[in-house]
CSV table of C-alpha atoms and ligand atoms in Angstrom, one decimal:
chain,number,residue,atom,x,y,z
A,1,MET,CA,46.1,56.1,101.3
A,2,THR,CA,42.7,55.6,99.4
A,3,LEU,CA,40.5,58.8,98.2
A,4,ALA,CA,37.9,58.3,100.6
A,5,PRO,CA,34.6,60.4,100.2
A,6,LYS,CA,32.9,61.8,103.5
A,7,PRO,CA,31.1,59.5,105.5
A,8,GLY,CA,28.2,58.3,104.5
A,9,VAL,CA,28.5,58.6,100.6
A,10,LEU,CA,29.4,55.0,100.3
A,11,ASP,CA,26.1,54.2,101.6
A,12,ILE,CA,24.4,55.7,99.1
A,13,ALA,CA,22.6,53.3,97.2
A,14,PRO,CA,22.4,55.4,93.7
A,15,TYR,CA,19.1,57.0,92.5
A,16,VAL,CA,17.1,54.9,89.9
A,17,GLY,CA,15.0,56.7,88.0
A,18,GLY,CA,11.8,54.8,86.0
A,19,ARG,CA,12.7,52.7,83.5
A,20,ALA,CA,12.3,54.4,80.2
A,21,SER,CA,12.3,51.1,77.4
A,22,VAL,CA,12.0,47.3,77.1
A,23,PRO,CA,14.3,45.1,75.1
A,24,GLY,CA,12.6,44.2,71.9
A,25,VAL,CA,9.9,46.6,71.9
A,26,GLU,CA,10.0,49.7,69.9
A,27,GLN,CA,7.6,52.2,71.6
A,28,PRO,CA,6.7,51.5,74.5
A,29,ILE,CA,4.2,53.2,77.0
A,30,LYS,CA,6.3,55.1,79.6
A,31,LEU,CA,4.0,55.3,82.8
A,32,SER,CA,6.9,55.0,85.4
A,33,SER,CA,8.2,58.6,86.7
A,34,ASN,CA,5.0,60.7,87.2
A,35,GLU,CA,5.2,63.1,84.2
A,36,GLY,CA,2.4,65.2,83.3
A,37,ALA,CA,-0.1,63.1,80.8
A,38,LEU,CA,-0.7,65.8,78.4
A,39,GLY,CA,2.7,67.2,78.3
A,40,ALA,CA,4.1,70.5,78.3
A,41,SER,CA,1.8,73.3,77.3
A,42,PRO,CA,2.5,74.6,73.6
A,43,THR,CA,3.2,78.1,75.0
A,44,ALA,CA,5.6,76.8,77.0
A,45,LEU,CA,7.3,75.0,74.1
A,46,ALA,CA,7.4,78.3,72.0
A,47,ALA,CA,9.0,80.0,74.8
A,48,TYR,CA,11.6,77.3,74.7
A,49,THR,CA,12.3,77.6,71.2
A,50,HIS,CA,12.4,81.2,71.3
A,51,ALA,CA,15.1,81.3,73.9
A,52,ALA,CA,17.2,79.1,71.9
A,53,ALA,CA,18.1,82.2,70.0
A,54,ASP,CA,19.9,83.6,73.3
A,55,ILE,CA,21.7,80.8,74.3
A,56,ALA,CA,25.4,81.3,73.8
A,57,ILE,CA,24.6,84.2,76.7
A,58,TYR,CA,24.8,83.2,80.7
A,59,PRO,CA,21.5,83.5,81.9
A,60,GLU,CA,20.9,86.3,84.4
A,61,GLY,CA,22.0,84.3,87.9
A,62,SER,CA,19.0,84.5,90.2
A,63,ALA,CA,16.6,83.1,87.7
A,64,GLY,CA,14.7,86.6,88.0
A,65,ILE,CA,12.5,85.8,84.6
A,66,LEU,CA,10.9,82.8,86.4
A,67,ARG,CA,11.0,83.8,89.8
A,68,GLN,CA,9.0,87.1,89.1
A,69,ALA,CA,6.8,84.3,87.0
A,70,ILE,CA,6.1,82.2,90.1
A,71,GLY,CA,5.5,85.3,92.2
A,72,GLU,CA,2.9,86.9,90.1
A,73,ALA,CA,1.0,83.4,89.5
A,74,PHE,CA,1.1,82.5,93.6
A,75,GLY,CA,1.2,86.2,95.0
A,76,LEU,CA,4.6,85.6,96.3
A,77,ASP,CA,7.5,87.9,97.3
A,78,PRO,CA,10.2,86.7,94.3
A,79,ALA,CA,12.9,87.5,97.3
A,80,ARG,CA,11.6,84.5,98.9
A,81,ILE,CA,11.6,82.3,95.7
A,82,VAL,CA,14.8,80.1,95.3
A,83,CYS,CA,15.1,78.1,91.7
A,84,GLY,CA,16.8,75.2,90.9
A,85,ASN,CA,17.8,72.5,88.5
A,86,GLY,CA,14.7,70.5,89.4
A,87,SER,CA,13.4,70.6,93.3
A,88,ASP,CA,15.6,67.9,93.7
A,89,GLU,CA,18.5,70.2,93.6
A,90,LEU,CA,16.7,72.6,96.0
A,91,LEU,CA,16.1,69.4,98.3
A,92,THR,CA,20.0,68.7,98.4
A,93,LEU,CA,21.2,72.2,98.7
A,94,ILE,CA,18.9,72.7,101.6
A,95,ALA,CA,20.9,69.4,103.1
A,96,ASN,CA,24.3,70.7,102.0
A,97,ALA,CA,23.6,73.9,103.8
A,98,TYR,CA,22.1,72.9,107.3
A,99,LEU,CA,23.4,69.4,108.1
A,100,ARG,CA,26.7,68.7,110.3
A,101,PRO,CA,27.9,65.3,110.9
A,102,GLY,CA,25.7,63.2,112.8
A,103,ASP,CA,22.8,65.6,112.6
A,104,GLU,CA,19.5,63.5,112.1
A,105,VAL,CA,17.0,63.9,109.2
A,106,LEU,CA,13.4,62.8,109.7
A,107,PHE,CA,11.2,61.1,107.2
A,108,SER,CA,8.8,58.9,106.5
A,109,ALA,CA,9.1,55.4,105.8
A,110,HIS,CA,8.0,55.4,102.1
A,111,ALA,CA,9.3,58.7,101.6
A,112,PHE,CA,10.8,60.1,98.3
A,113,LEU,CA,14.5,58.6,98.0
A,114,VAL,CA,16.2,61.8,97.5
A,115,TYR,CA,15.9,62.6,101.2
A,116,ARG,CA,17.9,59.6,102.5
A,117,ILE,CA,20.6,60.5,99.4
A,118,ALA,CA,20.9,63.8,100.8
A,119,THR,CA,21.3,63.1,104.4
A,120,LEU,CA,23.9,60.3,103.8
A,121,ALA,CA,25.8,62.9,101.5
A,122,ASN,CA,26.3,65.1,104.2
A,123,SER,CA,27.2,62.7,107.0
A,124,GLY,CA,23.8,63.0,108.3
A,125,VAL,CA,21.7,60.5,110.2
A,126,PRO,CA,18.8,59.1,107.9
A,127,VAL,CA,15.5,58.7,110.5
A,128,SER,CA,12.9,56.5,108.6
A,129,VAL,CA,9.5,56.6,110.5
A,130,PRO,CA,7.0,53.8,110.2
A,131,GLU,CA,3.7,55.1,108.3
A,132,LYS,CA,0.3,54.0,109.2
A,133,ASN,CA,-1.3,52.3,106.2
A,134,ARG,CA,1.0,54.2,103.5
A,135,ARG,CA,-0.2,57.3,105.0
A,136,VAL,CA,3.1,59.6,107.3
A,137,ASP,CA,1.9,59.5,111.0
A,138,VAL,CA,2.6,62.7,112.5
A,139,GLY,CA,2.6,61.1,116.1
A,140,ALA,CA,5.5,58.7,115.1
A,141,MET,CA,7.3,61.8,113.4
A,142,LEU,CA,6.7,63.8,116.4
A,143,ALA,CA,8.0,60.7,118.5
A,144,HIS,CA,11.3,60.3,116.5
A,145,VAL,CA,12.3,63.9,117.2
A,146,THR,CA,15.5,64.7,119.3
A,147,PRO,CA,17.5,67.2,119.9
A,148,LYS,CA,19.9,66.6,117.4
A,149,THR,CA,16.8,66.2,114.1
A,150,ARG,CA,18.1,68.9,112.1
A,151,LEU,CA,15.6,68.5,109.2
A,152,VAL,CA,12.3,66.8,108.6
A,153,TYR,CA,11.4,66.0,104.9
A,154,LEU,CA,7.9,65.5,104.3
A,155,ALA,CA,6.3,64.7,100.9
A,156,ASN,CA,2.9,66.2,100.6
A,157,PRO,CA,1.1,64.5,99.0
A,158,ASN,CA,3.9,62.0,99.0
A,159,ASN,CA,5.2,59.9,96.7
A,160,PRO,CA,5.0,56.7,95.7
A,161,THR,CA,2.2,56.3,98.4
A,162,GLY,CA,-0.4,59.0,96.8
A,163,THR,CA,-1.5,59.8,100.0
A,164,TYR,CA,-1.5,63.4,101.7
A,165,LEU,CA,-1.7,65.0,105.3
A,166,LEU,CA,-4.4,67.0,106.2
A,167,HIS,CA,-3.2,70.9,106.5
A,168,ASP,CA,-3.8,70.7,110.3
A,169,GLU,CA,-1.7,67.6,110.6
A,170,VAL,CA,1.4,69.5,109.0
A,171,VAL,CA,0.3,72.6,111.2
A,172,ARG,CA,0.5,69.6,114.7
A,173,LEU,CA,3.8,68.2,112.9
A,174,HIS,CA,5.3,71.8,112.6
A,175,ALA,CA,4.4,72.4,116.1
A,176,GLY,CA,6.4,70.2,118.0
A,177,LEU,CA,9.4,71.1,116.2
A,178,SER,CA,12.0,73.3,117.5
A,179,PRO,CA,13.0,76.6,116.1
A,180,GLU,CA,16.1,75.2,115.5
A,181,THR,CA,14.4,72.3,113.2
A,182,LEU,CA,14.0,72.8,109.5
A,183,LEU,CA,10.5,71.9,108.1
A,184,VAL,CA,10.8,71.0,104.1
A,185,ILE,CA,7.1,70.5,102.8
A,186,ASP,CA,8.0,68.8,99.5
A,187,ALA,CA,4.4,69.6,97.5
A,188,ALA,CA,5.6,68.0,94.2
A,189,TYR,CA,2.3,67.0,93.1
A,190,ALA,CA,0.4,69.9,94.7
A,191,GLU,CA,-1.6,70.5,91.6
A,192,TYR,CA,-3.0,67.5,91.6
A,193,VAL,CA,-4.8,67.9,94.9
A,194,ARG,CA,-8.4,68.9,94.8
A,195,ARG,CA,-8.9,68.3,98.7
A,196,ASN,CA,-10.2,71.5,100.9
A,197,ASP,CA,-8.2,70.3,104.3
A,198,TYR,CA,-5.0,70.3,102.0
A,199,ASP,CA,-2.6,72.9,101.9
A,200,THR,CA,0.3,73.6,100.1
A,201,GLY,CA,2.4,74.6,103.0
A,202,MET,CA,2.7,77.9,101.1
A,203,ALA,CA,1.4,79.8,103.9
A,204,LEU,CA,3.5,77.8,106.8
A,205,ALA,CA,6.8,78.9,104.7
A,206,ASN,CA,5.6,82.6,104.6
A,207,LYS,CA,4.9,82.7,108.0
A,208,HIS,CA,7.7,80.7,109.9
A,209,ALA,CA,11.1,80.9,109.9
A,210,ASN,CA,11.9,77.1,109.5
A,211,VAL,CA,9.9,76.0,107.3
A,212,VAL,CA,10.5,75.8,103.5
A,213,MET,CA,8.0,74.5,100.7
A,214,THR,CA,9.6,73.0,97.6
A,215,ARG,CA,7.7,72.7,94.2
A,216,THR,CA,8.4,71.6,90.5
A,217,PHE,CA,7.8,72.1,87.4
A,218,SER,CA,8.5,68.2,86.2
A,219,LYS,CA,5.0,67.1,87.0
A,220,ILE,CA,1.7,69.1,86.0
A,221,TYR,CA,3.7,71.4,83.5
A,222,GLY,CA,5.3,68.4,81.6
A,223,LEU,CA,8.9,70.5,81.7
A,224,ALA,CA,10.5,67.2,83.8
A,225,GLY,CA,13.5,66.9,81.1
A,226,LEU,CA,14.0,70.8,81.3
A,227,ARG,CA,14.7,70.2,85.3
A,228,ILE,CA,13.1,73.4,87.1
A,229,GLY,CA,11.8,73.4,90.6
A,230,TRP,CA,11.7,76.3,93.3
A,231,ALA,CA,11.5,76.7,96.9
A,232,LEU,CA,9.4,79.3,98.8
A,233,CYS,CA,11.9,80.3,101.9
A,234,PRO,CA,12.2,82.4,105.0
A,235,PRO,CA,14.6,85.2,103.5
A,236,PRO,CA,17.3,84.0,105.7
A,237,VAL,CA,17.4,80.5,104.0
A,238,ALA,CA,17.1,81.9,100.9
A,239,ASP,CA,20.1,84.2,101.6
A,240,VAL,CA,22.1,80.7,102.9
A,241,LEU,CA,20.6,79.3,99.7
A,242,ASN,CA,21.5,81.5,97.1
A,243,ARG,CA,25.1,81.5,98.7
A,244,ILE,CA,25.9,77.9,97.9
A,245,ARG,CA,23.6,77.0,94.7
A,246,GLY,CA,25.6,77.2,91.3
A,247,PRO,CA,25.8,80.7,90.0
A,248,PHE,CA,23.6,79.9,86.8
A,249,ASN,CA,21.5,76.7,88.0
A,250,VAL,CA,18.8,77.5,85.7
A,251,SER,CA,19.4,77.8,81.9
A,252,ILE,CA,17.2,81.0,80.2
A,253,PRO,CA,15.4,78.3,77.9
A,254,ALA,CA,14.1,76.8,80.9
A,255,GLN,CA,13.1,79.9,82.5
A,256,GLN,CA,10.9,81.1,79.8
A,257,ALA,CA,9.6,77.8,79.5
A,258,GLY,CA,8.4,77.6,82.9
A,259,ALA,CA,7.1,81.2,82.9
A,260,ALA,CA,4.9,80.5,79.9
A,261,ALA,CA,3.9,77.2,81.6
A,262,LEU,CA,2.7,79.1,84.8
A,263,ARG,CA,0.7,81.6,82.5
A,264,ASP,CA,-1.2,78.9,80.5
A,265,VAL,CA,-3.8,78.1,83.4
A,266,ASP,CA,-6.5,76.5,80.5
A,267,HIS,CA,-3.5,73.6,79.8
A,268,VAL,CA,-3.1,73.3,83.7
A,269,ALA,CA,-7.2,73.2,84.1
A,270,ARG,CA,-7.0,70.3,81.4
A,271,SER,CA,-4.4,68.4,83.3
A,272,ILE,CA,-6.5,68.5,86.1
A,273,GLU,CA,-9.3,67.8,84.3
A,274,HIS,CA,-7.6,64.9,82.6
A,275,ASN,CA,-6.1,63.6,86.0
A,276,GLU,CA,-9.2,63.7,87.9
A,277,HIS,CA,-11.4,61.7,85.3
A,278,TRP,CA,-8.8,58.9,84.4
A,279,ARG,CA,-7.6,58.5,87.9
A,280,SER,CA,-10.6,57.8,89.0
A,281,TRP,CA,-11.6,55.4,85.8
A,282,LEU,CA,-8.1,53.3,86.8
A,283,THR,CA,-8.8,52.7,90.2
A,284,ASP,CA,-12.2,51.5,89.6
A,285,ALA,CA,-10.6,49.0,86.5
A,286,ILE,CA,-8.1,48.2,88.9
A,287,ARG,CA,-9.8,47.2,92.0
A,288,ALA,CA,-12.3,45.3,89.4
A,289,ALA,CA,-9.8,43.5,88.1
A,290,GLY,CA,-8.8,42.2,92.0
A,291,LEU,CA,-6.3,44.2,92.9
A,292,ALA,CA,-5.6,46.4,96.1
A,293,VAL,CA,-5.0,50.3,95.8
A,294,ASP,CA,-5.5,53.4,98.0
A,295,ASP,CA,-7.4,56.4,96.9
A,296,SER,CA,-4.5,58.7,95.6
A,297,VAL,CA,-4.6,62.8,95.0
A,298,CYS,CA,-1.6,62.5,92.7
A,299,ASN,CA,-1.1,61.5,89.3
A,300,PHE,CA,0.1,58.4,90.3
A,301,LEU,CA,-1.6,55.1,91.5
A,302,LEU,CA,0.3,52.2,93.9
A,303,ILE,CA,-0.9,48.8,93.2
A,304,ARG,CA,-0.7,46.0,95.3
A,305,PHE,CA,-0.4,42.7,94.7
A,306,PRO,CA,-0.9,39.3,96.3
A,307,GLN,CA,2.4,37.6,97.2
A,308,GLU,CA,0.8,34.1,95.8
A,309,PRO,CA,3.6,32.7,93.2
A,310,GLY,CA,2.4,34.1,89.3
A,311,LYS,CA,0.6,37.3,90.7
A,312,THR,CA,3.4,39.0,92.5
A,313,ALA,CA,4.5,42.4,91.8
A,314,ALA,CA,7.4,41.3,90.2
A,315,ASP,CA,5.4,38.9,87.9
A,316,ALA,CA,3.0,42.0,86.8
A,317,ASP,CA,5.9,44.3,85.9
A,318,ARG,CA,7.0,41.1,83.9
A,319,PHE,CA,4.0,40.6,82.0
A,320,LEU,CA,3.3,44.2,81.3
A,321,SER,CA,6.6,44.9,79.9
A,322,GLU,CA,6.2,42.4,77.5
A,323,ARG,CA,3.3,44.4,75.9
A,324,GLY,CA,5.4,47.5,76.2
A,325,LEU,CA,3.9,48.6,79.2
A,326,ILE,CA,6.5,50.2,82.1
A,327,LEU,CA,5.4,50.7,85.5
A,328,ARG,CA,7.7,51.4,88.4
A,329,GLY,CA,9.1,48.9,91.1
A,330,VAL,CA,9.0,50.7,94.1
A,331,ALA,CA,11.1,48.1,95.9
A,332,SER,CA,13.6,50.3,96.8
A,333,TYR,CA,10.8,52.2,98.6
A,334,GLY,CA,10.4,49.5,101.1
A,335,LEU,CA,6.8,48.6,99.1
A,336,PRO,CA,8.3,45.1,97.3
A,337,ASP,CA,4.7,44.2,96.6
A,338,CYS,CA,3.6,47.1,94.7
A,339,LEU,CA,4.0,49.1,91.5
A,340,ARG,CA,3.2,52.9,90.6
A,341,LEU,CA,1.7,53.3,87.6
A,342,THR,CA,1.3,57.1,86.5
A,343,VAL,CA,-1.7,58.3,84.8
A,344,GLY,CA,-1.4,58.4,81.0
A,345,PRO,CA,-2.8,59.4,78.2
A,346,ALA,CA,-6.5,58.0,77.4
A,347,ASP,CA,-5.0,54.9,75.6
A,348,ALA,CA,-2.4,54.3,77.8
A,349,ASN,CA,-4.9,54.0,80.6
A,350,ARG,CA,-6.9,51.9,78.4
A,351,LYS,CA,-4.4,49.5,77.5
A,352,VAL,CA,-2.8,49.2,81.3
A,353,ALA,CA,-6.1,48.6,82.6
A,354,ALA,CA,-6.7,45.9,80.1
A,355,ALA,CA,-3.3,44.2,80.6
A,356,LEU,CA,-3.9,44.1,84.7
A,357,THR,CA,-7.4,42.9,84.3
A,358,GLU,CA,-5.6,39.4,81.6
A,359,PHE,CA,-2.8,39.3,84.3
A,360,MET,CA,-5.1,38.7,87.0
A,361,ALA,CA,-7.3,36.3,85.2
A,362,LYS,CA,-4.6,34.3,83.6
A,363,THR,CA,-4.4,31.1,85.5
B,401,LIG,C1,8.1,63.8,95.8
B,401,LIG,C2,9.0,64.2,94.9
B,401,LIG,N1,9.7,65.2,95.5
B,401,LIG,C3,10.5,66.1,94.1
B,401,LIG,C4,10.6,65.1,93.1
B,401,LIG,C5,11.7,65.8,92.3
B,401,LIG,O1,10.9,66.5,91.3
B,401,LIG,P1,12.3,67.7,89.8
B,401,LIG,O2,12.0,66.9,88.8
B,401,LIG,O3,11.6,69.0,90.4
B,401,LIG,O4,13.5,67.1,90.7
B,401,LIG,C6,10.0,64.0,92.7
B,401,LIG,C7,9.9,63.5,91.3
B,401,LIG,O5,9.6,62.5,91.1
B,401,LIG,C8,8.9,63.8,93.6
B,401,LIG,O6,8.1,62.5,93.2
């Protein structure tokens, strides 16, 4: 007899992160994983270094330091917050806790890949719902709800499309779900959104017993390497996640750096300002080069390439890589004609715009 994993596990295509190197290029410019363009706050780095003195000792198990800081920063009850080793861990723990074999899990066609992985790892059935012009279609999502729908993952805004759902649309989605279905609002890019018709999902998660909102320190806070995420949960869901998470799943240096990053509101404001300026600059430059790109509310752009030989997304990826510029191919997200570009530091943005212009102009 061979050792067999749970049904579904071998259907998982392992997650492949954004590339970080190019053979033959010494210092490539990595614009493939949506990390914050300005990096970590200096006070977060100092807190991290300072915490190194304590690494011989286990952390307090509930991530109390960080939960307290999150509670203060956002006006939330720390008892409703569960921290994780990246929000990836929390998205996975939710599936581990609530899915029974055969339960259906809804997400939109170009949603974050971790939702499918977490579903299959728990012998659930992934239900991928078509989008409309690379935007979540609430009507279509609701049309796919069945009595077996146990979880709905909604990335708002969504990666890799960069588009978002209005608060009213999220409310409509939630209103169409039964109390036995959990709506997980993944707001990894919330800090970048500057729209008054958007909500992070915080209000819904505070109000309803079947809504969780997840957040990350990997993007605007510049702490992707530390792996810190958090979830705002109804109390019974927090209780469930706390039973199944690793006992010490967030390290002391990570907690201290995260808490300091939250308090450095100037760094966050500078990061937002940088992103607003360069996202708009890049959007204009890419359109001027003759490429299609949707308006994004995030710190990345989804660029659509022609299918004409020599001008495809794969051709562009090669052309840019040869010049040390690494973007993210998104064929695994069902978008083979696109590349995703993270808004980077000023110099990187100028280089990538110039390279894309050259790529499109060459015969
Ligand atoms: C939509 C979305 N959710 C969650 C994550 C995971 O973030 P973390 O680094 O907190 O695991 C990402 C990272 O790319 C993301 O794009």
